[in-house]
């Protein structure tokens, strides 16, 4: 079982920024596909962003140009920089990883093998 720990969520006003972080204390995930998905109350889960082991990325259209996914292999940490936040970005955000998939798309994060418990992001208008 892979334990993932997300942090960095919070409450911001529209137009603000947050940076989410995700670590896996017991694993080195430099070779894994990684990503973020979110779920708002009463809505289905939505893949947000994915990053492959080679650093290639993919984003949902709803966040393209505003969110940036990145990773620091030395720190074993995944990031999601969220700028120009909108009220519709309000959701629980989950980190996810998969050791076997390649060339992931944002929506693929929904089937990644492991995910964390999430961190809440609330954007007020």
mmCIF file of C-alpha atoms in Angstrom, residues 15-109:
data_model
loop_
_atom_site.group_PDB
_atom_site.id
_atom_site.type_symbol
_atom_site.label_atom_id
_atom_site.label_comp_id
_atom_site.label_asym_id
_atom_site.label_seq_id
_atom_site.Cartn_x
_atom_site.Cartn_y
_atom_site.Cartn_z
ATOM 1 C CA UNK A 15 -8.210 35.245 -8.610
ATOM 2 C CA UNK A 16 -5.944 33.985 -5.871
ATOM 3 C CA UNK A 17 -3.356 31.216 -5.898
ATOM 4 C CA UNK A 18 -2.555 28.067 -3.970
ATOM 5 C CA UNK A 19 0.126 25.424 -4.299
ATOM 6 C CA UNK A 20 -0.711 21.865 -3.406
ATOM 7 C CA UNK A 21 1.957 19.349 -2.470
ATOM 8 C CA UNK A 22 1.967 15.565 -2.303
ATOM 9 C CA UNK A 23 4.597 13.320 -0.793
ATOM 10 C CA UNK A 24 4.968 9.563 -0.476
ATOM 11 C CA UNK A 25 7.158 9.060 2.594
ATOM 12 C CA UNK A 26 7.936 5.405 1.971
ATOM 13 C CA UNK A 27 8.407 5.472 -1.805
ATOM 14 C CA UNK A 28 10.593 6.994 -4.474
ATOM 15 C CA UNK A 29 8.217 7.813 -7.249
ATOM 16 C CA UNK A 30 10.536 9.298 -9.847
ATOM 17 C CA UNK A 31 9.519 6.554 -12.284
ATOM 18 C CA UNK A 32 5.769 6.717 -11.606
ATOM 19 C CA UNK A 33 2.966 8.494 -13.424
ATOM 20 C CA UNK A 34 1.501 11.060 -11.072
ATOM 21 C CA UNK A 35 -1.371 13.474 -11.065
ATOM 22 C CA UNK A 36 -4.243 15.249 -9.396
ATOM 23 C CA UNK A 37 -7.969 14.788 -9.573
ATOM 24 C CA UNK A 38 -10.735 16.624 -7.739
ATOM 25 C CA UNK A 39 -14.261 16.134 -6.579
ATOM 26 C CA UNK A 40 -16.735 18.846 -5.720
ATOM 27 C CA UNK A 41 -19.808 18.158 -3.569
ATOM 28 C CA UNK A 42 -22.521 16.518 -5.621
ATOM 29 C CA UNK A 43 -20.326 16.218 -8.703
ATOM 30 C CA UNK A 44 -18.335 13.456 -10.329
ATOM 31 C CA UNK A 45 -14.602 13.238 -9.949
ATOM 32 C CA UNK A 46 -12.613 15.172 -12.524
ATOM 33 C CA UNK A 47 -9.073 14.525 -13.627
ATOM 34 C CA UNK A 48 -7.120 17.774 -13.308
ATOM 35 C CA UNK A 49 -3.518 17.183 -14.380
ATOM 36 C CA UNK A 50 -1.029 14.394 -14.951
ATOM 37 C CA UNK A 51 2.719 14.142 -15.289
ATOM 38 C CA UNK A 52 4.678 11.237 -16.680
ATOM 39 C CA UNK A 53 8.026 9.989 -15.419
ATOM 40 C CA UNK A 54 9.742 11.908 -18.230
ATOM 41 C CA UNK A 55 8.081 15.160 -17.161
ATOM 42 C CA UNK A 56 5.505 15.375 -19.935
ATOM 43 C CA UNK A 57 2.218 16.823 -18.738
ATOM 44 C CA UNK A 58 -1.466 16.931 -19.569
ATOM 45 C CA UNK A 59 -4.253 19.142 -18.244
ATOM 46 C CA UNK A 60 -8.003 19.227 -18.202
ATOM 47 C CA UNK A 61 -9.355 21.962 -20.439
ATOM 48 C CA UNK A 62 -10.973 23.582 -17.412
ATOM 49 C CA UNK A 63 -7.602 24.333 -15.804
ATOM 50 C CA UNK A 64 -5.313 24.683 -18.806
ATOM 51 C CA UNK A 65 -3.305 27.890 -18.626
ATOM 52 C CA UNK A 66 -4.069 28.375 -14.929
ATOM 53 C CA UNK A 67 -2.695 25.261 -13.213
ATOM 54 C CA UNK A 68 0.799 23.807 -13.453
ATOM 55 C CA UNK A 69 1.787 20.327 -12.362
ATOM 56 C CA UNK A 70 5.396 19.620 -11.498
ATOM 57 C CA UNK A 71 7.516 17.305 -9.420
ATOM 58 C CA UNK A 72 10.772 17.396 -7.534
ATOM 59 C CA UNK A 73 12.271 13.928 -7.639
ATOM 60 C CA UNK A 74 14.977 14.864 -5.131
ATOM 61 C CA UNK A 75 12.295 15.829 -2.605
ATOM 62 C CA UNK A 76 9.931 13.047 -3.685
ATOM 63 C CA UNK A 77 7.201 15.660 -3.969
ATOM 64 C CA UNK A 78 4.480 16.395 -6.496
ATOM 65 C CA UNK A 79 3.068 19.907 -6.846
ATOM 66 C CA UNK A 80 0.039 21.599 -8.316
ATOM 67 C CA UNK A 81 0.388 25.346 -8.680
ATOM 68 C CA UNK A 82 -3.068 26.852 -9.048
ATOM 69 C CA UNK A 83 -3.380 30.439 -10.240
ATOM 70 C CA UNK A 84 -6.364 32.582 -11.187
ATOM 71 C CA UNK A 85 -8.585 30.393 -9.067
ATOM 72 C CA UNK A 86 -12.316 30.427 -9.707
ATOM 73 C CA UNK A 87 -15.227 29.467 -7.448
ATOM 74 C CA UNK A 88 -15.805 26.435 -9.692
ATOM 75 C CA UNK A 89 -12.372 25.154 -8.680
ATOM 76 C CA UNK A 90 -13.739 24.526 -5.184
ATOM 77 C CA UNK A 91 -13.299 20.812 -4.481
ATOM 78 C CA UNK A 92 -11.376 18.205 -2.591
ATOM 79 C CA UNK A 93 -8.124 17.658 -4.449
ATOM 80 C CA UNK A 94 -6.479 14.256 -4.462
ATOM 81 C CA UNK A 95 -2.970 13.221 -5.398
ATOM 82 C CA UNK A 96 -2.676 9.969 -7.341
ATOM 83 C CA UNK A 97 0.154 7.810 -8.630
ATOM 84 C CA UNK A 98 0.530 4.677 -10.703
ATOM 85 C CA UNK A 99 3.677 2.590 -11.111
ATOM 86 C CA UNK A 100 2.756 0.987 -14.405
ATOM 87 C CA UNK A 101 0.853 3.424 -16.619
ATOM 88 C CA UNK A 102 2.635 5.593 -19.170
ATOM 89 C CA UNK A 103 1.763 8.721 -21.141
ATOM 90 C CA UNK A 104 -1.102 9.599 -18.810
ATOM 91 C CA UNK A 105 -3.855 12.054 -19.584
ATOM 92 C CA UNK A 106 -5.539 14.190 -16.967
ATOM 93 C CA UNK A 107 -8.605 11.959 -16.998
ATOM 94 C CA UNK A 108 -6.406 8.890 -16.538
ATOM 95 C CA UNK A 109 -5.696 10.001 -12.977
#
